[in-house]
Amino acid sequence: MADINAIAKQFTEYYYHVFDFNPAVLAGQTRDRDNSMLTYEGDQLLGIASIVNKLISLPFQKVQHVVSTLDAQPTPSGLIVMVTGQLVVDDSTTPLQYSQVFHLLADGGSYYVYNDVFRLNYG
Amino acid sequence: MADINAIAKQFTEYYYHVFDFNPAVLAGQTRDRDNSMLTYEGDQLLGIASIVNKLISLPFQKVQHVVSTLDAQPTPSGLIVMVTGQLVVDDSTTPLQYSQVFHLLADGGSYYVYNDVFRLNYG
């Protein structure tokens, strides 16, 4: 599964880079994704417009995702990527544990995010 | 999404009940699932026989999964369920945080586990 692991790693690096620096860019990168979903701490968003609105309205000024583990598996229509990691928010010295799963669907030679579920892990 | 949430909840309760009490039962419950996958703490298993072997050989005598959060989303071929929770192992007084994602594929009127990724979350 070397290939999907490479795709998963590349996607994750890209996604968190955009998320941490300028999530509004996601709106321009994705085409007409009316069926794409994000569940963020239990909030359900449908469609790329709602998703980007949610991301840019999150209540922090600065955020950094640090990936701890990354697992990928093929699905009938793409691949699943599961990430666990730490979230450093607004210069806090206490990183928050999080987990996130992406389901990327194949679309010609590329992939786009169809499912995205994010949860903080409270101890 | 009431319906898939109900399916997700019912599946998760069933899965952890079986896992915690007698994982060998999974071998009898699943039909010919040569393509089902489990990634358990980075170990990749393919096919239900390998998966059940892994589950029954995990190094604990007693385990209990306590679900904290449960999120579900539809996919083109089924649904994704993401769980975060706590794992109580062998009467330990320190529960371990974990996250797990399942991708259930529709098969007639029921579902089966196609993708399964499990990770402990270390603080």
Short mmCIF file of C-alpha atoms in Angstrom, two decimals:
data_model
loop_
_atom_site.label_atom_id
_atom_site.label_comp_id
_atom_site.label_asym_id
_atom_site.label_seq_id
_atom_site.Cartn_x
_atom_site.Cartn_y
_atom_site.Cartn_z
CA MET A 1 0.00 0.00 0.00
CA ALA A 2 2.99 2.30 -0.54
CA ASP A 3 1.09 4.32 -3.10
CA ILE A 4 -1.94 5.21 -1.00
CA ASN A 5 0.31 5.96 1.97
CA ALA A 6 2.18 8.46 -0.17
CA ILE A 7 -1.08 10.03 -1.34
CA ALA A 8 -2.36 10.17 2.23
CA LYS A 9 0.82 11.84 3.45
CA GLN A 10 0.87 14.36 0.63
CA PHE A 11 -2.81 15.19 1.09
CA THR A 12 -2.49 15.58 4.84
CA GLU A 13 0.50 17.87 4.57
CA TYR A 14 -1.35 20.00 2.04
CA TYR A 15 -4.60 20.08 4.01
CA TYR A 16 -3.05 21.14 7.30
CA HIS A 17 -0.79 23.63 5.61
CA VAL A 18 -3.82 25.32 4.06
CA PHE A 19 -5.89 24.97 7.23
CA ASP A 20 -3.19 26.46 9.44
CA PHE A 21 -2.34 29.34 7.13
CA ASN A 22 -5.39 30.27 5.08
CA PRO A 23 -8.43 27.98 5.09
CA ALA A 24 -10.29 30.24 2.66
CA VAL A 25 -8.02 28.83 -0.06
CA LEU A 26 -9.97 25.56 0.20
CA ALA A 27 -12.96 27.24 -1.43
CA GLY A 28 -10.90 28.00 -4.52
CA GLN A 29 -9.24 24.57 -4.64
CA THR A 30 -12.37 22.52 -4.63
CA ARG A 31 -14.82 22.41 -7.44
CA ASP A 32 -18.56 21.92 -7.09
CA ARG A 33 -18.62 19.76 -4.00
CA ASP A 34 -22.20 19.97 -2.86
CA ASN A 35 -22.04 16.55 -1.24
CA SER A 36 -18.79 16.97 0.66
CA MET A 37 -19.25 16.74 4.42
CA LEU A 38 -17.47 17.95 7.52
CA THR A 39 -18.41 16.97 11.05
CA TYR A 40 -16.43 19.26 13.35
CA GLU A 41 -16.82 18.51 17.04
CA GLY A 42 -20.33 17.23 16.29
CA ASP A 43 -21.37 20.12 14.01
CA GLN A 44 -22.52 18.76 10.66
CA LEU A 45 -21.73 20.82 7.56
CA LEU A 46 -22.75 19.87 4.02
CA GLY A 47 -21.22 21.37 0.88
CA ILE A 48 -17.93 23.14 0.39
CA ALA A 49 -19.38 26.64 1.01
CA SER A 50 -20.66 25.69 4.48
CA ILE A 51 -17.44 23.83 5.24
CA VAL A 52 -15.17 26.74 4.38
CA ASN A 53 -17.42 29.13 6.33
CA LYS A 54 -17.04 26.87 9.36
CA LEU A 55 -13.26 26.64 9.03
CA ILE A 56 -12.69 30.37 8.70
CA SER A 57 -14.99 31.12 11.64
CA LEU A 58 -13.26 28.84 14.15
CA PRO A 59 -12.44 30.83 17.27
CA PHE A 60 -8.68 30.95 17.13
CA GLN A 61 -6.22 33.34 15.55
CA LYS A 62 -3.40 30.91 15.07
CA VAL A 63 -3.38 27.14 14.85
CA GLN A 64 -0.86 24.45 14.08
CA HIS A 65 -1.56 20.76 13.44
CA VAL A 66 1.24 18.36 14.36
CA VAL A 67 0.60 14.87 12.99
CA SER A 68 1.49 11.95 15.28
CA THR A 69 0.08 8.99 13.32
CA LEU A 70 -1.21 8.60 9.80
CA ASP A 71 -2.98 5.48 8.50
CA ALA A 72 -4.45 4.90 5.06
CA GLN A 73 -6.63 2.19 3.54
CA PRO A 74 -8.23 1.87 0.11
CA THR A 75 -12.04 2.03 -0.17
CA PRO A 76 -14.20 1.04 -3.16
CA SER A 77 -14.15 4.65 -4.38
CA GLY A 78 -10.98 6.18 -2.99
CA LEU A 79 -9.07 6.04 0.28
CA ILE A 80 -9.55 6.61 3.98
CA VAL A 81 -6.93 8.55 5.91
CA MET A 82 -6.97 8.57 9.69
CA VAL A 83 -4.82 11.07 11.54
CA THR A 84 -4.10 11.49 15.22
CA GLY A 85 -2.11 14.47 16.37
CA GLN A 86 -1.79 17.59 18.40
CA LEU A 87 -3.34 20.99 17.88
CA VAL A 88 -1.46 24.03 19.11
CA VAL A 89 -3.81 26.97 19.37
CA ASP A 90 -2.88 30.64 19.86
CA ASP A 91 0.51 30.06 21.50
CA SER A 92 -1.00 27.80 24.15
CA THR A 93 1.62 25.67 25.88
CA THR A 94 -0.87 22.81 26.24
CA PRO A 95 -1.41 21.10 22.89
CA LEU A 96 -4.82 19.48 22.38
CA GLN A 97 -5.01 15.87 21.20
CA TYR A 98 -7.19 15.36 18.15
CA SER A 99 -8.22 12.72 15.66
CA GLN A 100 -9.50 13.25 12.16
CA VAL A 101 -10.64 10.99 9.38
CA PHE A 102 -10.79 11.88 5.70
CA HIS A 103 -12.41 9.91 2.93
CA LEU A 104 -10.87 11.00 -0.36
CA LEU A 105 -12.73 10.10 -3.54
CA ALA A 106 -10.90 9.49 -6.77
CA ASP A 107 -11.79 11.93 -9.53
CA GLY A 108 -9.83 11.29 -12.68
CA GLY A 109 -6.19 11.50 -11.70
CA SER A 110 -6.78 13.33 -8.44
CA TYR A 111 -8.74 13.08 -5.20
CA TYR A 112 -11.10 15.34 -3.32
CA VAL A 113 -12.38 15.27 0.26
CA TYR A 114 -15.82 13.70 0.50
CA ASN A 115 -15.95 12.87 4.22
CA ASP A 116 -14.13 14.74 6.98
CA VAL A 117 -14.71 14.12 10.69
CA PHE A 118 -12.75 15.99 13.35
CA ARG A 119 -12.76 15.40 17.12
CA LEU A 120 -10.69 16.64 20.00
CA ASN A 121 -9.72 13.86 22.42
CA TYR A 122 -10.30 14.82 25.99
CA GLY A 123 -8.42 12.87 28.63
CA MET B 1 -29.03 11.83 9.10
CA ALA B 2 -31.03 10.21 11.91
CA ASP B 3 -31.00 6.89 10.14
CA ILE B 4 -27.26 6.51 9.67
CA ASN B 5 -26.66 7.73 13.20
CA ALA B 6 -28.92 4.96 14.47
CA ILE B 7 -27.10 2.39 12.34
CA ALA B 8 -23.74 3.73 13.54
CA LYS B 9 -24.79 3.51 17.18
CA GLN B 10 -26.23 0.03 16.83
CA PHE B 11 -23.16 -1.22 14.96
CA THR B 12 -20.74 0.29 17.47
CA GLU B 13 -22.54 -1.21 20.45
CA TYR B 14 -22.54 -4.59 18.77
CA TYR B 15 -18.90 -4.39 17.69
CA TYR B 16 -17.52 -3.42 21.09
CA HIS B 17 -19.76 -5.90 22.87
CA VAL B 18 -18.33 -8.69 20.73
CA PHE B 19 -14.78 -7.32 20.93
CA ASP B 20 -14.87 -7.00 24.70
CA PHE B 21 -16.45 -10.37 25.36
CA ASN B 22 -15.49 -12.76 22.59
CA PRO B 23 -13.82 -11.43 19.43
CA ALA B 24 -13.68 -14.91 17.89
CA VAL B 25 -17.43 -14.52 17.25
CA LEU B 26 -16.57 -12.02 14.51
CA ALA B 27 -15.21 -14.85 12.38
CA GLY B 28 -18.61 -16.54 12.39
CA GLN B 29 -20.57 -13.33 11.83
CA THR B 30 -18.78 -12.20 8.74
CA ARG B 31 -19.00 -13.96 5.45
CA ASP B 32 -16.23 -14.15 2.91
CA ARG B 33 -14.56 -10.80 3.52
CA ASP B 34 -11.22 -11.21 1.81
CA ASN B 35 -10.96 -7.46 1.21
CA SER B 36 -11.85 -6.26 4.70
CA MET B 37 -9.00 -4.38 6.36
CA LEU B 38 -7.90 -3.58 9.89
CA THR B 39 -5.05 -1.27 10.77
CA TYR B 40 -4.40 -1.71 14.48
CA GLU B 41 -1.76 0.58 15.90
CA GLY B 42 -0.08 0.61 12.50
CA ASP B 43 -0.30 -3.16 11.90
CA GLN B 44 -2.04 -3.82 8.59
CA LEU B 45 -4.28 -6.88 8.37
CA LEU B 46 -6.16 -7.98 5.25
CA GLY B 47 -9.09 -10.42 5.26
CA ILE B 48 -11.35 -11.50 8.06
CA ALA B 49 -9.20 -14.49 9.07
CA SER B 50 -6.13 -12.29 9.69
CA ILE B 51 -8.26 -9.68 11.42
CA VAL B 52 -9.83 -12.12 13.87
CA ASN B 53 -6.43 -13.68 14.56
CA LYS B 54 -5.11 -10.26 15.43
CA LEU B 55 -8.03 -9.42 17.70
CA ILE B 56 -7.88 -12.65 19.67
CA SER B 57 -4.11 -12.36 20.11
CA LEU B 58 -4.10 -8.87 21.61
CA PRO B 59 -2.13 -8.92 24.85
CA PHE B 60 -4.85 -8.33 27.40
CA GLN B 61 -7.14 -10.60 29.32
CA LYS B 62 -9.98 -8.16 29.82
CA VAL B 63 -10.92 -5.05 27.92
CA GLN B 64 -13.79 -2.59 27.92
CA HIS B 65 -14.47 0.13 25.35
CA VAL B 66 -16.32 3.19 26.63
CA VAL B 67 -17.52 5.40 23.78
CA SER B 68 -17.19 9.18 24.29
CA THR B 69 -18.15 10.48 20.82
CA LEU B 70 -19.73 8.87 17.79
CA ASP B 71 -20.01 10.57 14.39
CA ALA B 72 -21.43 9.12 11.19
CA GLN B 73 -21.49 10.28 7.58
CA PRO B 74 -22.78 8.59 4.42
CA THR B 75 -20.26 7.53 1.75
CA PRO B 76 -20.96 6.52 -1.86
CA SER B 77 -21.10 2.87 -0.81
CA GLY B 78 -22.06 2.88 2.86
CA LEU B 79 -21.20 4.93 5.91
CA ILE B 80 -18.24 6.08 7.92
CA VAL B 81 -18.35 5.89 11.70
CA MET B 82 -15.76 7.66 13.80
CA VAL B 83 -15.49 6.84 17.48
CA THR B 84 -13.40 8.38 20.22
CA GLY B 85 -13.42 6.79 23.62
CA GLN B 86 -11.60 5.14 26.45
CA LEU B 87 -10.16 1.68 26.73
CA VAL B 88 -10.02 0.04 30.13
CA VAL B 89 -7.56 -2.85 30.08
CA ASP B 90 -7.11 -5.55 32.71
CA ASP B 91 -8.50 -3.58 35.66
CA SER B 92 -6.12 -0.69 35.04
CA THR B 93 -7.24 2.48 36.78
CA THR B 94 -5.83 4.60 33.93
CA PRO B 95 -8.09 4.35 30.89
CA LEU B 96 -6.36 4.79 27.52
CA GLN B 97 -7.79 7.28 25.01
CA TYR B 98 -8.44 5.82 21.60
CA SER B 99 -9.95 6.68 18.26
CA GLN B 100 -11.32 4.29 15.67
CA VAL B 101 -12.88 4.68 12.28
CA PHE B 102 -15.10 2.14 10.54
CA HIS B 103 -16.25 2.18 6.95
CA LEU B 104 -19.35 0.01 6.68
CA LEU B 105 -20.38 -1.11 3.21
CA ALA B 106 -24.01 -1.73 2.36
CA ASP B 107 -24.74 -5.32 1.38
CA GLY B 108 -28.41 -5.87 0.64
CA GLY B 109 -30.25 -4.83 3.77
CA SER B 110 -27.24 -4.97 6.05
CA TYR B 111 -23.71 -3.63 6.41
CA TYR B 112 -20.30 -5.14 6.92
CA VAL B 113 -16.98 -3.68 8.01
CA TYR B 114 -14.73 -2.93 5.06
CA ASN B 115 -12.27 -0.47 6.66
CA ASP B 116 -11.28 -0.40 10.33
CA VAL B 117 -8.48 1.77 11.72
CA PHE B 118 -7.65 1.84 15.42
CA ARG B 119 -5.22 4.13 17.25
CA LEU B 120 -4.45 4.87 20.85
CA ASN B 121 -4.07 8.60 21.54
CA TYR B 122 -1.02 9.34 23.59
CA GLY B 123 -0.94 12.67 25.43
#
